[in-house]
Structure formats: C-alpha cells, structure tokens
Amino acid sequence: MKKSIFLLAAILMASVCSAQTLDEIANKYYAANGLENLEKAQTLIIQGKTSQMGMELPLTIMVKRPDKVKVLQEYNGMKIIIAFDGEKGYMVNPLTGATDPVEIPAEQLGSVQEYNMFNDSFMKAFKEGKVTLKGEEEVEGKPAYKLAVTVADGSVTTIFIDKETFLTLKSTQTVSQMGQEMEVESYVREHKEVNGVRFGSVISQFVNGMELGGMTLEKIEIDTEIDDSVFIIQ
C-alpha cells in the first residue's frame, strides 16, 4: 500500500513539475519572440522567396488583422494569388490554365490562414492545453525542448525550442499525400528581428530526410497601411 502511495505521489509530482516547466518554456518563448509587440501590430507585409528544385520563386505575404490574408507567388512570369477578404477566399492559378478567380471552399480556408503570421500555433495550442512536453533532444548540436503541439486541424506537429534562446530550431510533421505518409522537417536557420519581433527568416525543408527547398524572408514591414481592397480579388 505504501509503495502505491509513493508511486502516486511521484506521478503527481512529475506532472506538476512538467506543467511548471511547460509554463516556463511558454513564457520565455513568448518573451524571446517579442509576441507582445506582435499582438499590438495591425498589419504585416513580408517579401522573400521560396526555393524548389533549384528554382527561386518571389513571394509576398500581406496580413491585416483580424484575419485578412493575401499571398502572391511568382513562377515563370505568372502570378499565383491566394486571398481571404475576411469572409471568402479566392485563388488565381494560371498554372491550371485559369486566369479568373476561383472561390476556395470553406473547408479549405484553414490552409489559407496558415499564412497568417499573426497566429503563433505554439502559443495558441498552449493556451488551449494542447501542448505536451516530450523531453529534451539536441538539434544540430543545440540542446532543445521537444514539444508535441496539436494544431487546428487536429494533427500533431513536434517543435524543438532552443533551451538557451527559446527560439524555434526545428519542427516536424507527418503528412499524407497520395496515400503515402511523409515526414516533413523544417529547420529555422536564421531569425530576423523587426520592431522587437523575431521571425524565422531562413527555413530549410526536408521530406523523408531529403532537402527539397526552403523559404527566405528578405523584408518585413510592420504596421504599413494596407487598404481592405487589396484582399478582394475580382
């Protein structure tokens, strides 16, 4: 009986310590990334590029609170546009042969909000009690906290937060495509600070261990005025 009591006490103590550690990680992550400053911002304009199969493609992301988003990706002189005006989402994709806007189905609008860089998936999940501390692990020689984060669509992303800087080093997620499961790893190589906010600015992406591309954020503007009409595609 005493052994059972001691075991229960040990389990409860471990749970309390884990909760305290998770709270500490979240608080330091919030401070290190300047999220208090980000919460005060009303607009973001991000210019950069993505790299895929040896090609560099210009990228622009515009975001306006609470949820307006516009993404422009250039490919061979053509512009792929994704936009959400606060009510409906639209896409223009010349690669499909269509030049007119096509409405994005309601069930797919969540993927558009993935470009909304006001939304920090870790902090959102933490506030909802959907983050679990899985221990510690080194990422390219740097000690990191390993955390399982349940995101909006119910899937789980594992993120690794630097124990010293409390910035994100890496994230991993298993995705299914054409009936096959793939492990997608994203490494944050560099961070850029703008108006007291830190953004992951150089990201390398691997699929099943093979590097396939990445993203570089070259210019970030905070609170530059954006008219609502920018998010409307006609």
PDB file of C-alpha atoms in Angstrom:
ATOM      1  CA  MET A   1       0.000   0.000   0.000  1.00  0.00           C
ATOM      2  CA  LYS A   2       2.822   2.387   0.924  1.00  0.00           C
ATOM      3  CA  LYS A   3       4.521   1.646  -2.406  1.00  0.00           C
ATOM      4  CA  SER A   4       1.305   2.562  -4.238  1.00  0.00           C
ATOM      5  CA  ILE A   5       1.029   5.833  -2.297  1.00  0.00           C
ATOM      6  CA  PHE A   6       4.666   6.701  -3.009  1.00  0.00           C
ATOM      7  CA  LEU A   7       4.193   5.833  -6.706  1.00  0.00           C
ATOM      8  CA  LEU A   8       1.072   8.006  -6.945  1.00  0.00           C
ATOM      9  CA  ALA A   9       2.878  10.867  -5.201  1.00  0.00           C
ATOM     10  CA  ALA A  10       5.805  10.540  -7.614  1.00  0.00           C
ATOM     11  CA  ILE A  11       3.463  10.601 -10.615  1.00  0.00           C
ATOM     12  CA  LEU A  12       1.638  13.670  -9.303  1.00  0.00           C
ATOM     13  CA  MET A  13       4.919  15.444  -8.553  1.00  0.00           C
ATOM     14  CA  ALA A  14       6.227  14.670 -12.053  1.00  0.00           C
ATOM     15  CA  SER A  15       3.010  16.055 -13.568  1.00  0.00           C
ATOM     16  CA  VAL A  16       3.286  19.264 -11.529  1.00  0.00           C
ATOM     17  CA  CYS A  17       6.964  19.714 -12.464  1.00  0.00           C
ATOM     18  CA  SER A  18       6.154  19.100 -16.129  1.00  0.00           C
ATOM     19  CA  ALA A  19       3.360  21.691 -16.021  1.00  0.00           C
ATOM     20  CA  GLN A  20       5.653  24.214 -14.339  1.00  0.00           C
ATOM     21  CA  THR A  21       8.374  23.580 -16.924  1.00  0.00           C
ATOM     22  CA  LEU A  22       5.884  23.925 -19.790  1.00  0.00           C
ATOM     23  CA  ASP A  23       4.599  27.220 -18.372  1.00  0.00           C
ATOM     24  CA  GLU A  24       8.180  28.466 -18.074  1.00  0.00           C
ATOM     25  CA  ILE A  25       9.000  27.437 -21.648  1.00  0.00           C
ATOM     26  CA  ALA A  26       5.878  29.159 -22.989  1.00  0.00           C
ATOM     27  CA  ASN A  27       6.552  32.361 -21.043  1.00  0.00           C
ATOM     28  CA  LYS A  28      10.175  32.541 -22.188  1.00  0.00           C
ATOM     29  CA  TYR A  29       9.222  31.676 -25.780  1.00  0.00           C
ATOM     30  CA  TYR A  30       6.619  34.471 -25.719  1.00  0.00           C
ATOM     31  CA  ALA A  31       9.207  36.971 -24.464  1.00  0.00           C
ATOM     32  CA  ALA A  32      12.079  35.818 -26.714  1.00  0.00           C
ATOM     33  CA  ASN A  33       9.979  36.089 -29.864  1.00  0.00           C
ATOM     34  CA  GLY A  34       8.561  39.502 -28.966  1.00  0.00           C
ATOM     35  CA  LEU A  35       4.989  38.266 -29.251  1.00  0.00           C
ATOM     36  CA  GLU A  36       3.682  41.085 -27.045  1.00  0.00           C
ATOM     37  CA  ASN A  37       4.840  43.512 -29.739  1.00  0.00           C
ATOM     38  CA  LEU A  38       3.344  41.334 -32.472  1.00  0.00           C
ATOM     39  CA  GLU A  39      -0.027  41.363 -30.710  1.00  0.00           C
ATOM     40  CA  LYS A  40      -0.068  45.169 -30.949  1.00  0.00           C
ATOM     41  CA  ALA A  41       0.655  45.170 -34.686  1.00  0.00           C
ATOM     42  CA  GLN A  42      -2.194  45.518 -37.172  1.00  0.00           C
ATOM     43  CA  THR A  43      -0.531  44.667 -40.497  1.00  0.00           C
ATOM     44  CA  LEU A  44       2.389  42.675 -41.872  1.00  0.00           C
ATOM     45  CA  ILE A  45       3.975  42.818 -45.314  1.00  0.00           C
ATOM     46  CA  ILE A  46       6.581  40.140 -45.956  1.00  0.00           C
ATOM     47  CA  GLN A  47       8.699  39.849 -49.081  1.00  0.00           C
ATOM     48  CA  GLY A  48      11.015  36.982 -49.816  1.00  0.00           C
ATOM     49  CA  LYS A  49      11.410  33.873 -51.891  1.00  0.00           C
ATOM     50  CA  THR A  50      10.870  30.153 -51.815  1.00  0.00           C
ATOM     51  CA  SER A  51      13.282  27.669 -53.352  1.00  0.00           C
ATOM     52  CA  GLN A  52      12.092  24.495 -55.030  1.00  0.00           C
ATOM     53  CA  MET A  53      14.052  22.092 -57.228  1.00  0.00           C
ATOM     54  CA  GLY A  54      16.790  24.650 -57.805  1.00  0.00           C
ATOM     55  CA  MET A  55      14.399  27.480 -58.672  1.00  0.00           C
ATOM     56  CA  GLU A  56      13.873  30.643 -56.618  1.00  0.00           C
ATOM     57  CA  LEU A  57      10.320  31.982 -56.663  1.00  0.00           C
ATOM     58  CA  PRO A  58       9.480  35.506 -55.396  1.00  0.00           C
ATOM     59  CA  LEU A  59       6.948  35.541 -52.556  1.00  0.00           C
ATOM     60  CA  THR A  60       4.863  38.285 -50.962  1.00  0.00           C
ATOM     61  CA  ILE A  61       2.579  37.821 -47.943  1.00  0.00           C
ATOM     62  CA  MET A  62       0.233  40.553 -46.696  1.00  0.00           C
ATOM     63  CA  VAL A  63      -1.758  40.194 -43.490  1.00  0.00           C
ATOM     64  CA  LYS A  64      -4.221  42.536 -41.794  1.00  0.00           C
ATOM     65  CA  ARG A  65      -5.983  41.892 -38.527  1.00  0.00           C
ATOM     66  CA  PRO A  66      -8.044  40.078 -37.658  1.00  0.00           C
ATOM     67  CA  ASP A  67      -7.791  37.553 -40.492  1.00  0.00           C
ATOM     68  CA  LYS A  68      -7.299  39.135 -43.915  1.00  0.00           C
ATOM     69  CA  VAL A  69      -4.550  37.409 -45.913  1.00  0.00           C
ATOM     70  CA  LYS A  70      -3.076  37.725 -49.401  1.00  0.00           C
ATOM     71  CA  VAL A  71      -0.256  35.630 -50.850  1.00  0.00           C
ATOM     72  CA  LEU A  72       1.451  36.238 -54.204  1.00  0.00           C
ATOM     73  CA  GLN A  73       3.870  33.683 -55.626  1.00  0.00           C
ATOM     74  CA  GLU A  74       5.596  34.250 -58.977  1.00  0.00           C
ATOM     75  CA  TYR A  75       6.523  31.428 -61.337  1.00  0.00           C
ATOM     76  CA  ASN A  76       7.886  31.958 -64.865  1.00  0.00           C
ATOM     77  CA  GLY A  77       6.336  35.414 -65.043  1.00  0.00           C
ATOM     78  CA  MET A  78       2.944  34.178 -63.828  1.00  0.00           C
ATOM     79  CA  LYS A  79       1.403  35.192 -60.503  1.00  0.00           C
ATOM     80  CA  ILE A  80      -0.377  32.699 -58.291  1.00  0.00           C
ATOM     81  CA  ILE A  81      -2.651  34.564 -55.881  1.00  0.00           C
ATOM     82  CA  ILE A  82      -4.380  33.336 -52.739  1.00  0.00           C
ATOM     83  CA  ALA A  83      -6.542  35.775 -50.773  1.00  0.00           C
ATOM     84  CA  PHE A  84      -9.040  35.878 -47.923  1.00  0.00           C
ATOM     85  CA  ASP A  85     -11.000  39.118 -47.522  1.00  0.00           C
ATOM     86  CA  GLY A  86     -12.451  38.355 -44.107  1.00  0.00           C
ATOM     87  CA  GLU A  87     -15.458  36.489 -45.489  1.00  0.00           C
ATOM     88  CA  LYS A  88     -14.442  34.485 -48.551  1.00  0.00           C
ATOM     89  CA  GLY A  89     -11.255  33.102 -50.017  1.00  0.00           C
ATOM     90  CA  TYR A  90     -10.182  33.093 -53.663  1.00  0.00           C
ATOM     91  CA  MET A  91      -7.347  31.705 -55.742  1.00  0.00           C
ATOM     92  CA  VAL A  92      -5.948  32.628 -59.142  1.00  0.00           C
ATOM     93  CA  ASN A  93      -3.671  29.913 -60.507  1.00  0.00           C
ATOM     94  CA  PRO A  94      -2.508  30.365 -64.119  1.00  0.00           C
ATOM     95  CA  LEU A  95      -0.674  27.034 -63.890  1.00  0.00           C
ATOM     96  CA  THR A  96      -4.062  25.319 -64.188  1.00  0.00           C
ATOM     97  CA  GLY A  97      -4.887  27.323 -67.300  1.00  0.00           C
ATOM     98  CA  ALA A  98      -7.382  29.507 -65.425  1.00  0.00           C
ATOM     99  CA  THR A  99      -6.960  33.270 -65.173  1.00  0.00           C
ATOM    100  CA  ASP A 100     -10.196  34.031 -63.325  1.00  0.00           C
ATOM    101  CA  PRO A 101     -10.516  33.846 -59.523  1.00  0.00           C
ATOM    102  CA  VAL A 102     -11.897  30.598 -58.128  1.00  0.00           C
ATOM    103  CA  GLU A 103     -13.577  30.606 -54.721  1.00  0.00           C
ATOM    104  CA  ILE A 104     -11.821  28.475 -52.129  1.00  0.00           C
ATOM    105  CA  PRO A 105     -14.208  26.001 -50.431  1.00  0.00           C
ATOM    106  CA  ALA A 106     -14.984  26.835 -46.799  1.00  0.00           C
ATOM    107  CA  GLU A 107     -13.394  23.600 -45.567  1.00  0.00           C
ATOM    108  CA  GLN A 108     -10.071  24.637 -47.136  1.00  0.00           C
ATOM    109  CA  LEU A 109      -9.907  28.163 -45.723  1.00  0.00           C
ATOM    110  CA  GLY A 110      -7.918  26.905 -42.736  1.00  0.00           C
ATOM    111  CA  SER A 111      -4.950  26.299 -45.041  1.00  0.00           C
ATOM    112  CA  VAL A 112      -5.091  29.961 -46.135  1.00  0.00           C
ATOM    113  CA  GLN A 113      -4.833  31.073 -42.501  1.00  0.00           C
ATOM    114  CA  GLU A 114      -1.559  29.158 -42.235  1.00  0.00           C
ATOM    115  CA  TYR A 115      -0.061  32.201 -43.971  1.00  0.00           C
ATOM    116  CA  ASN A 116      -1.449  34.491 -41.247  1.00  0.00           C
ATOM    117  CA  MET A 117       1.758  35.192 -39.377  1.00  0.00           C
ATOM    118  CA  PHE A 118      -0.110  36.874 -36.543  1.00  0.00           C
ATOM    119  CA  ASN A 119      -1.121  33.364 -35.497  1.00  0.00           C
ATOM    120  CA  ASP A 120       1.527  31.591 -33.436  1.00  0.00           C
ATOM    121  CA  SER A 121       0.481  27.929 -33.475  1.00  0.00           C
ATOM    122  CA  PHE A 122       2.543  27.044 -30.387  1.00  0.00           C
ATOM    123  CA  MET A 123       1.091  29.768 -28.155  1.00  0.00           C
ATOM    124  CA  LYS A 124      -2.439  29.141 -29.442  1.00  0.00           C
ATOM    125  CA  ALA A 125      -2.161  25.428 -28.669  1.00  0.00           C
ATOM    126  CA  PHE A 126      -0.545  26.160 -25.278  1.00  0.00           C
ATOM    127  CA  LYS A 127      -3.466  28.379 -24.237  1.00  0.00           C
ATOM    128  CA  GLU A 128      -5.856  25.609 -25.287  1.00  0.00           C
ATOM    129  CA  GLY A 129      -3.955  22.980 -23.284  1.00  0.00           C
ATOM    130  CA  LYS A 130      -2.833  21.170 -26.436  1.00  0.00           C
ATOM    131  CA  VAL A 131       0.933  21.154 -25.882  1.00  0.00           C
ATOM    132  CA  THR A 132       2.827  18.266 -24.291  1.00  0.00           C
ATOM    133  CA  LEU A 133       6.463  18.382 -23.211  1.00  0.00           C
ATOM    134  CA  LYS A 134       8.171  15.278 -24.605  1.00  0.00           C
ATOM    135  CA  GLY A 135      11.571  15.806 -23.038  1.00  0.00           C
ATOM    136  CA  GLU A 136      14.783  17.205 -24.454  1.00  0.00           C
ATOM    137  CA  GLU A 137      16.744  16.491 -27.624  1.00  0.00           C
ATOM    138  CA  GLU A 138      19.671  18.026 -29.470  1.00  0.00           C
ATOM    139  CA  VAL A 139      19.063  19.739 -32.803  1.00  0.00           C
ATOM    140  CA  GLU A 140      22.273  20.069 -34.778  1.00  0.00           C
ATOM    141  CA  GLY A 141      24.276  20.208 -31.555  1.00  0.00           C
ATOM    142  CA  LYS A 142      21.951  22.590 -29.714  1.00  0.00           C
ATOM    143  CA  PRO A 143      20.021  21.366 -26.631  1.00  0.00           C
ATOM    144  CA  ALA A 144      16.289  21.828 -27.194  1.00  0.00           C
ATOM    145  CA  TYR A 145      12.927  21.193 -25.587  1.00  0.00           C
ATOM    146  CA  LYS A 146      10.816  18.744 -27.592  1.00  0.00           C
ATOM    147  CA  LEU A 147       7.107  19.585 -27.589  1.00  0.00           C
ATOM    148  CA  ALA A 148       4.089  17.957 -29.242  1.00  0.00           C
ATOM    149  CA  VAL A 149       1.657  20.617 -30.474  1.00  0.00           C
ATOM    150  CA  THR A 150      -1.872  19.740 -31.598  1.00  0.00           C
ATOM    151  CA  VAL A 151      -2.776  22.276 -34.283  1.00  0.00           C
ATOM    152  CA  ALA A 152      -6.150  23.496 -35.564  1.00  0.00           C
ATOM    153  CA  ASP A 153      -6.814  20.582 -37.942  1.00  0.00           C
ATOM    154  CA  GLY A 154      -6.161  18.033 -35.184  1.00  0.00           C
ATOM    155  CA  SER A 155      -2.768  16.925 -36.484  1.00  0.00           C
ATOM    156  CA  VAL A 156       0.308  16.962 -34.264  1.00  0.00           C
ATOM    157  CA  THR A 157       3.435  18.971 -35.027  1.00  0.00           C
ATOM    158  CA  THR A 158       6.579  18.392 -32.973  1.00  0.00           C
ATOM    159  CA  ILE A 159       8.588  21.540 -32.370  1.00  0.00           C
ATOM    160  CA  PHE A 160      12.033  21.944 -30.871  1.00  0.00           C
ATOM    161  CA  ILE A 161      12.732  25.114 -28.878  1.00  0.00           C
ATOM    162  CA  ASP A 162      16.309  26.164 -28.138  1.00  0.00           C
ATOM    163  CA  LYS A 163      16.963  25.837 -24.384  1.00  0.00           C
ATOM    164  CA  GLU A 164      19.184  28.917 -24.384  1.00  0.00           C
ATOM    165  CA  THR A 165      17.417  31.379 -26.706  1.00  0.00           C
ATOM    166  CA  PHE A 166      13.854  29.959 -26.592  1.00  0.00           C
ATOM    167  CA  LEU A 167      13.593  30.388 -30.358  1.00  0.00           C
ATOM    168  CA  THR A 168      12.315  27.611 -32.610  1.00  0.00           C
ATOM    169  CA  LEU A 169      15.048  25.440 -34.113  1.00  0.00           C
ATOM    170  CA  LYS A 170      13.009  22.816 -35.913  1.00  0.00           C
ATOM    171  CA  SER A 171       9.525  21.415 -36.484  1.00  0.00           C
ATOM    172  CA  THR A 172       8.440  18.011 -37.775  1.00  0.00           C
ATOM    173  CA  GLN A 173       5.124  16.731 -39.023  1.00  0.00           C
ATOM    174  CA  THR A 174       3.878  13.570 -40.701  1.00  0.00           C
ATOM    175  CA  VAL A 175       1.663  14.325 -43.691  1.00  0.00           C
ATOM    176  CA  SER A 176      -0.240  12.063 -46.057  1.00  0.00           C
ATOM    177  CA  GLN A 177      -0.052  12.630 -49.799  1.00  0.00           C
ATOM    178  CA  MET A 178      -1.451  10.332 -52.475  1.00  0.00           C
ATOM    179  CA  GLY A 179      -1.874   7.586 -49.895  1.00  0.00           C
ATOM    180  CA  GLN A 180       1.703   7.781 -48.645  1.00  0.00           C
ATOM    181  CA  GLU A 181       2.930   9.165 -45.343  1.00  0.00           C
ATOM    182  CA  MET A 182       5.896  11.533 -45.416  1.00  0.00           C
ATOM    183  CA  GLU A 183       7.890  13.155 -42.647  1.00  0.00           C
ATOM    184  CA  VAL A 184       8.355  16.871 -43.246  1.00  0.00           C
ATOM    185  CA  GLU A 185      11.122  18.606 -41.266  1.00  0.00           C
ATOM    186  CA  SER A 186      11.611  22.371 -41.221  1.00  0.00           C
ATOM    187  CA  TYR A 187      14.849  23.831 -39.814  1.00  0.00           C
ATOM    188  CA  VAL A 188      14.955  27.512 -38.851  1.00  0.00           C
ATOM    189  CA  ARG A 189      18.471  28.595 -39.810  1.00  0.00           C
ATOM    190  CA  GLU A 190      18.204  32.307 -39.056  1.00  0.00           C
ATOM    191  CA  HIS A 191      15.913  34.764 -37.283  1.00  0.00           C
ATOM    192  CA  LYS A 192      15.241  38.378 -38.200  1.00  0.00           C
ATOM    193  CA  GLU A 193      14.160  40.991 -35.639  1.00  0.00           C
ATOM    194  CA  VAL A 194      11.807  43.782 -36.729  1.00  0.00           C
ATOM    195  CA  ASN A 195      10.247  46.241 -34.268  1.00  0.00           C
ATOM    196  CA  GLY A 196      11.081  43.919 -31.385  1.00  0.00           C
ATOM    197  CA  VAL A 197       9.504  40.860 -33.041  1.00  0.00           C
ATOM    198  CA  ARG A 198      11.588  37.853 -34.079  1.00  0.00           C
ATOM    199  CA  PHE A 199      10.681  35.973 -37.251  1.00  0.00           C
ATOM    200  CA  GLY A 200      12.173  32.749 -38.572  1.00  0.00           C
ATOM    201  CA  SER A 201      13.723  34.233 -41.704  1.00  0.00           C
ATOM    202  CA  VAL A 202      15.682  31.380 -43.295  1.00  0.00           C
ATOM    203  CA  ILE A 203      13.997  27.976 -43.313  1.00  0.00           C
ATOM    204  CA  SER A 204      15.189  24.719 -44.900  1.00  0.00           C
ATOM    205  CA  GLN A 205      12.685  21.955 -45.558  1.00  0.00           C
ATOM    206  CA  PHE A 206      13.330  18.232 -45.784  1.00  0.00           C
ATOM    207  CA  VAL A 207      10.943  15.455 -46.817  1.00  0.00           C
ATOM    208  CA  ASN A 208      11.844  11.949 -45.661  1.00  0.00           C
ATOM    209  CA  GLY A 209      15.364  13.191 -44.964  1.00  0.00           C
ATOM    210  CA  MET A 210      15.901  14.766 -48.398  1.00  0.00           C
ATOM    211  CA  GLU A 211      16.238  18.544 -48.716  1.00  0.00           C
ATOM    212  CA  LEU A 212      13.599  19.803 -51.144  1.00  0.00           C
ATOM    213  CA  GLY A 213      13.641  23.560 -50.691  1.00  0.00           C
ATOM    214  CA  GLY A 214      13.065  26.345 -48.264  1.00  0.00           C
ATOM    215  CA  MET A 215      11.987  29.903 -47.689  1.00  0.00           C
ATOM    216  CA  THR A 216      13.826  33.170 -47.063  1.00  0.00           C
ATOM    217  CA  LEU A 217      12.116  36.283 -45.690  1.00  0.00           C
ATOM    218  CA  GLU A 218      14.085  39.248 -47.008  1.00  0.00           C
ATOM    219  CA  LYS A 219      11.967  42.233 -45.951  1.00  0.00           C
ATOM    220  CA  ILE A 220       9.370  42.503 -43.190  1.00  0.00           C
ATOM    221  CA  GLU A 221       7.221  45.597 -42.630  1.00  0.00           C
ATOM    222  CA  ILE A 222       5.049  46.034 -39.550  1.00  0.00           C
ATOM    223  CA  ASP A 223       2.060  48.413 -39.479  1.00  0.00           C
ATOM    224  CA  THR A 224       2.428  49.691 -43.027  1.00  0.00           C
ATOM    225  CA  GLU A 225      -1.079  50.739 -44.084  1.00  0.00           C
ATOM    226  CA  ILE A 226      -2.916  48.201 -46.273  1.00  0.00           C
ATOM    227  CA  ASP A 227      -6.321  49.074 -47.735  1.00  0.00           C
ATOM    228  CA  ASP A 228      -9.004  46.394 -47.377  1.00  0.00           C
ATOM    229  CA  SER A 229      -9.470  46.398 -51.158  1.00  0.00           C
ATOM    230  CA  VAL A 230      -6.059  44.717 -51.511  1.00  0.00           C
ATOM    231  CA  PHE A 231      -7.572  41.475 -50.223  1.00  0.00           C
ATOM    232  CA  ILE A 232     -10.500  41.487 -52.660  1.00  0.00           C
ATOM    233  CA  ILE A 233      -9.995  39.612 -55.944  1.00  0.00           C
ATOM    234  CA  GLN A 234     -12.476  40.286 -58.732  1.00  0.00           C
TER     235      GLN A 234
END
